[in-house]
Coordinates of C-alpha atoms and ligand atoms in Angstrom, one line a residue:
M1 CA -3.5 11.5 -19.8
E2 CA -0.7 14.1 -19.5
F3 CA 2.8 12.8 -19.0
P4 CA 5.7 14.8 -17.5
T5 CA 8.2 13.6 -20.1
P6 CA 8.3 11.6 -23.4
E7 CA 10.1 8.9 -21.4
V8 CA 7.2 8.4 -19.0
A9 CA 4.7 8.4 -21.9
A10 CA 6.8 5.6 -23.5
Q11 CA 6.9 3.7 -20.2
Y12 CA 3.1 3.9 -20.0
A13 CA 2.8 2.8 -23.7
D14 CA 4.9 -0.2 -22.8
L15 CA 2.5 -1.2 -20.0
V16 CA -0.4 -0.9 -22.3
A17 CA 1.3 -3.1 -24.9
A18 CA 2.1 -5.6 -22.2
A19 CA -1.4 -5.5 -20.6
P20 CA -2.0 -9.3 -20.6
D21 CA 1.1 -9.7 -18.5
L22 CA 0.6 -6.6 -16.4
V23 CA 0.3 -6.7 -12.6
V24 CA -1.3 -3.6 -11.0
G25 CA -0.4 -3.1 -7.3
L26 CA -2.2 -0.5 -5.3
D27 CA -1.7 0.8 -1.8
F28 CA -5.0 1.3 0.1
D29 CA -5.0 4.4 2.3
G30 CA -4.3 7.6 0.4
T31 CA -4.2 5.7 -2.9
L32 CA -7.5 3.7 -3.2
A33 CA -9.2 5.3 -0.2
P34 CA -9.2 9.0 0.7
I35 CA -7.3 9.8 4.0
V36 CA -9.8 10.5 6.8
E37 CA -9.5 11.6 10.4
D38 CA -10.7 8.2 11.8
P39 CA -8.7 5.4 10.1
T40 CA -11.5 2.9 10.9
Q41 CA -13.7 4.9 8.5
A42 CA -11.2 5.0 5.5
H43 CA -13.5 3.4 2.9
I44 CA -12.5 2.7 -0.6
H45 CA -13.2 5.4 -3.2
P46 CA -16.8 4.7 -4.4
D47 CA -15.7 4.5 -8.0
A48 CA -12.9 2.0 -7.4
P49 CA -14.7 -1.4 -7.3
E50 CA -16.4 -0.9 -10.7
L51 CA -13.2 0.3 -12.3
L52 CA -11.0 -2.5 -10.9
L53 CA -13.6 -5.0 -12.1
E54 CA -13.3 -3.5 -15.6
L55 CA -9.5 -3.6 -15.4
A56 CA -9.3 -7.1 -14.0
P57 CA -10.0 -9.1 -17.2
L58 CA -7.5 -6.9 -19.2
V59 CA -4.5 -7.6 -17.0
R60 CA -2.6 -10.5 -15.3
G61 CA -3.6 -9.5 -11.8
I62 CA -4.6 -6.8 -9.4
A63 CA -3.3 -6.5 -5.9
V64 CA -4.0 -4.3 -2.9
V65 CA -0.7 -3.9 -1.0
T66 CA -1.2 -2.3 2.3
G67 CA 0.2 -1.9 5.8
R68 CA -3.3 -2.6 7.2
P69 CA -4.2 -6.1 8.3
A70 CA -5.6 -7.9 5.3
R71 CA -9.0 -8.5 7.0
Q72 CA -9.4 -4.7 7.6
A73 CA -8.6 -3.9 4.0
L74 CA -11.0 -6.5 2.9
A75 CA -13.8 -4.9 5.0
L76 CA -13.0 -1.3 4.2
G77 CA -12.7 -2.0 0.5
D78 CA -15.5 -4.6 0.2
L79 CA -12.7 -6.5 -1.5
D80 CA -14.2 -9.9 -0.8
V81 CA -17.2 -8.9 -2.9
L82 CA -14.9 -7.5 -5.6
G83 CA -12.7 -10.6 -5.4
A84 CA -15.7 -12.9 -6.0
Q85 CA -16.6 -10.9 -9.1
V86 CA -13.0 -10.9 -10.3
A87 CA -12.9 -14.7 -9.8
E88 CA -16.1 -15.1 -11.9
L89 CA -14.1 -13.5 -14.8
G90 CA -11.4 -16.1 -14.3
R91 CA -8.9 -13.6 -12.8
E92 CA -7.5 -13.2 -9.3
L93 CA -7.5 -10.3 -6.8
T94 CA -4.8 -10.4 -4.2
V95 CA -4.7 -8.5 -0.9
L96 CA -1.3 -8.3 0.7
G97 CA -1.8 -7.1 4.3
Q98 CA 0.7 -5.9 6.9
Y99 CA 3.3 -5.0 4.2
G100 CA 3.1 -8.4 2.6
N101 CA 3.2 -10.5 5.8
E102 CA -0.4 -11.6 5.1
R103 CA -1.9 -12.8 1.9
W104 CA -5.5 -13.2 0.8
T105 CA -6.5 -14.2 -2.7
S106 CA -9.9 -14.4 -4.3
T107 CA -9.1 -18.0 -5.2
E108 CA -8.1 -19.2 -1.7
R109 CA -10.5 -16.8 0.1
R110 CA -8.6 -17.0 3.4
V111 CA -5.8 -15.0 5.1
V112 CA -2.5 -16.7 5.2
S113 CA -0.4 -15.2 8.0
P114 CA 2.8 -16.0 9.9
R115 CA 3.1 -16.1 13.7
P116 CA 3.5 -12.7 15.5
P117 CA 7.1 -11.6 15.8
H118 CA 9.2 -12.5 18.8
G119 CA 9.4 -9.4 21.1
L120 CA 6.1 -7.8 20.0
A121 CA 4.3 -8.8 23.2
S122 CA 7.0 -7.4 25.5
F123 CA 7.2 -4.3 23.4
V124 CA 3.5 -3.7 23.6
R125 CA 3.7 -3.9 27.4
E126 CA 6.2 -1.1 27.3
V127 CA 4.1 1.1 25.1
P128 CA 2.1 3.0 27.8
T129 CA 5.3 4.0 29.5
L130 CA 6.9 5.1 26.3
L131 CA 3.9 7.2 25.3
R132 CA 3.7 8.9 28.7
R133 CA 7.4 9.8 28.4
A134 CA 6.7 11.3 24.9
G135 CA 3.8 13.3 26.3
A136 CA 1.5 11.3 24.0
A137 CA -0.2 9.1 26.5
D138 CA -3.5 9.4 24.6
A139 CA -2.1 8.2 21.3
Y140 CA -4.3 5.6 19.7
V141 CA -2.7 2.2 20.0
E142 CA -3.8 -0.2 17.3
L143 CA -2.9 -3.8 17.8
K144 CA -2.6 -5.4 14.4
G145 CA -1.6 -8.9 15.4
L146 CA 1.7 -8.9 13.7
A147 CA 2.5 -5.3 14.5
V148 CA 1.4 -2.4 16.7
A149 CA 0.6 1.1 15.3
L150 CA 0.7 4.3 17.4
H151 CA -1.4 7.0 15.9
T152 CA -1.1 10.7 16.9
R153 CA -3.6 12.1 14.4
R154 CA -6.3 12.7 17.0
L155 CA -4.1 14.2 19.7
E156 CA -4.0 17.9 20.4
D157 CA -0.5 18.3 19.0
P158 CA -0.3 15.5 16.4
R159 CA 3.1 16.5 14.8
G160 CA 4.8 17.4 18.1
S161 CA 3.6 14.1 19.7
F162 CA 4.8 12.2 16.7
A163 CA 8.2 13.8 16.7
R164 CA 8.6 13.2 20.5
M165 CA 7.5 9.5 20.4
L166 CA 9.4 8.4 17.3
P167 CA 13.0 8.3 18.8
L168 CA 11.7 6.6 22.0
L169 CA 9.8 3.9 19.9
E170 CA 12.9 3.4 17.7
D171 CA 15.1 2.8 20.7
A172 CA 12.6 0.4 22.3
A173 CA 11.9 -1.4 19.1
Q174 CA 15.6 -2.0 18.6
R175 CA 15.9 -3.5 22.1
H176 CA 13.0 -5.9 21.3
G177 CA 14.4 -6.9 17.8
L178 CA 11.6 -5.1 16.0
S179 CA 11.7 -2.6 13.1
V180 CA 10.0 0.8 12.9
E181 CA 8.0 2.1 10.0
P182 CA 7.0 5.8 10.3
G183 CA 4.0 7.0 8.3
R184 CA 1.8 10.0 8.3
L185 CA 1.2 10.7 12.0
V186 CA 1.6 7.0 12.7
V187 CA 4.5 4.9 13.7
E188 CA 4.3 1.1 13.2
V189 CA 6.5 -1.4 15.0
R190 CA 6.7 -4.8 13.5
A191 CA 9.0 -7.7 12.6
P192 CA 12.0 -6.9 10.5
G193 CA 12.5 -8.5 7.2
M194 CA 9.3 -7.7 5.4
H195 CA 8.3 -4.6 3.4
K196 CA 6.4 -3.7 0.3
G197 CA 9.4 -4.1 -1.9
L198 CA 9.6 -7.8 -1.1
A199 CA 5.8 -7.9 -1.3
V200 CA 5.7 -6.6 -4.9
R201 CA 8.7 -8.8 -5.9
G202 CA 7.0 -11.9 -4.5
L203 CA 3.8 -10.9 -6.3
A204 CA 5.6 -10.4 -9.6
E205 CA 7.2 -13.9 -9.3
R206 CA 4.0 -15.6 -8.2
L207 CA 2.0 -14.1 -11.1
D208 CA 4.9 -14.2 -13.6
A209 CA 4.5 -10.5 -14.3
G210 CA 5.7 -9.1 -17.6
A211 CA 5.0 -5.6 -16.5
F212 CA 4.2 -3.8 -13.3
L213 CA 2.4 -0.7 -12.2
F214 CA 2.5 0.3 -8.5
A215 CA 0.8 3.3 -6.9
G216 CA 1.4 4.5 -3.3
D217 CA 1.4 7.6 -1.2
D218 CA 3.5 7.1 1.9
L219 CA 6.9 6.2 3.3
G220 CA 5.8 2.5 3.5
D221 CA 5.7 2.5 -0.3
V222 CA 9.3 3.6 -0.8
E223 CA 10.6 0.0 -1.0
A224 CA 8.0 -0.9 -3.5
F225 CA 8.9 2.2 -5.6
N226 CA 12.6 1.1 -5.5
E227 CA 11.8 -2.5 -6.4
L228 CA 9.9 -1.3 -9.5
H229 CA 12.9 0.7 -10.6
A230 CA 15.0 -2.5 -10.1
M231 CA 12.6 -4.5 -12.2
R232 CA 12.8 -1.9 -14.9
E233 CA 16.6 -2.2 -14.9
E234 CA 16.1 -5.9 -15.4
G235 CA 14.0 -5.2 -18.5
T236 CA 10.5 -5.4 -17.1
P237 CA 8.3 -2.4 -18.1
T238 CA 7.1 -0.6 -14.9
L239 CA 5.4 2.6 -13.9
V240 CA 5.8 4.1 -10.5
V241 CA 2.9 6.3 -9.5
C242 CA 2.7 8.6 -6.5
S243 CA -0.7 9.5 -5.2
D244 CA -0.1 13.0 -3.8
G245 CA -2.5 14.2 -1.2
G246 CA -0.5 17.4 -0.7
D247 CA 1.2 16.4 2.6
G248 CA 3.0 13.3 1.5
P249 CA 6.8 12.8 1.9
E250 CA 8.9 14.4 -0.8
V251 CA 10.9 11.2 -1.4
L252 CA 7.8 9.6 -3.0
T253 CA 7.3 12.3 -5.6
E254 CA 11.1 12.1 -6.4
L255 CA 11.0 8.4 -6.9
A256 CA 7.8 8.4 -8.9
D257 CA 7.5 8.4 -12.7
L258 CA 4.1 10.0 -12.4
V259 CA 2.5 12.1 -9.7
V260 CA -1.3 12.1 -9.6
E261 CA -3.7 13.9 -7.3
G262 CA -4.8 11.5 -4.6
P263 CA -7.3 8.6 -5.1
D264 CA -9.2 10.6 -7.7
G265 CA -6.0 10.9 -9.7
V266 CA -5.1 7.2 -9.3
L267 CA -8.6 6.2 -10.5
G268 CA -8.3 8.7 -13.4
L269 CA -5.1 7.1 -14.4
L270 CA -6.6 3.6 -14.2
R271 CA -9.7 4.7 -16.2
G272 CA -7.4 5.9 -18.9
L273 CA -5.4 2.7 -18.8
V274 CA -8.6 0.6 -19.2
E275 CA -9.6 2.8 -22.2
D276 CA -6.1 2.6 -23.8
I277 CA -5.8 -1.2 -23.4
K278 CA -9.2 -1.6 -24.9
A279 CA -8.3 0.7 -27.8
G280 CA -5.0 -1.2 -28.4
P281 CA -1.4 -0.1 -28.1
S282 CA -1.1 1.3 -31.6
T283 CA -3.3 4.3 -30.7
L284 CA -0.7 5.6 -28.3
A285 CA 2.1 6.1 -30.8
Ligands
LIG1 MG1 -1.0 4.8 1.9

């Protein structure tokens, strides 16, 4: 593994040394699964399950932390199958869906979820009017239970439609007491007060993490990146990894310790991590 600076190499070595206490948090789309035109077809990278199964017994815990509903991530990642295998090894796989609002673990094997936010139903009723006003009437409306996501990827002018609809959605979301999460050609509207930063903090506390690696690729991962930096200031070894697909937001690469090339790069890093943990920390000196 090539590291950009000696500091990052040292941070990585600290994670390897702390492997039994290490929690590995991974975003799904663009990080574990290649970005595809049709989000319902975004399947996990074919090499990921085997690799995660190899990593699981070496670390404290592995979690998929995604904006998708937990059930969707479970299906697209075959994560219930992986979870059962991880459980057999005496470890736990966690899936945090909808930015941490939903939790599934391979131990409980059910999705724990709060009630849909107040104001979401009335906001959703307003969506067709908002999209028409934005000239994006045919945007794909994904009802996620606790949120609604508006996708412009399959429209004729995806970027223009996105830019026109964003301010209208922000204004309406504010009126309904909801918060807005822009992503890549998708805007998600959901309850305020939850984001991936709180999700990774909760995970670290629940698993009593002594070290943390997080990888993500989009604006929804920024809070998690910031939280890992905060953990590091508190003395916990962390590594912030940006999965760069070439069109991701710049702020991610700026906040990351390490930038890797998409899901292939993330899996390459994890493969190296498995090998280095197995070899022992002394070999990295
Ligand atoms: Mg992503």
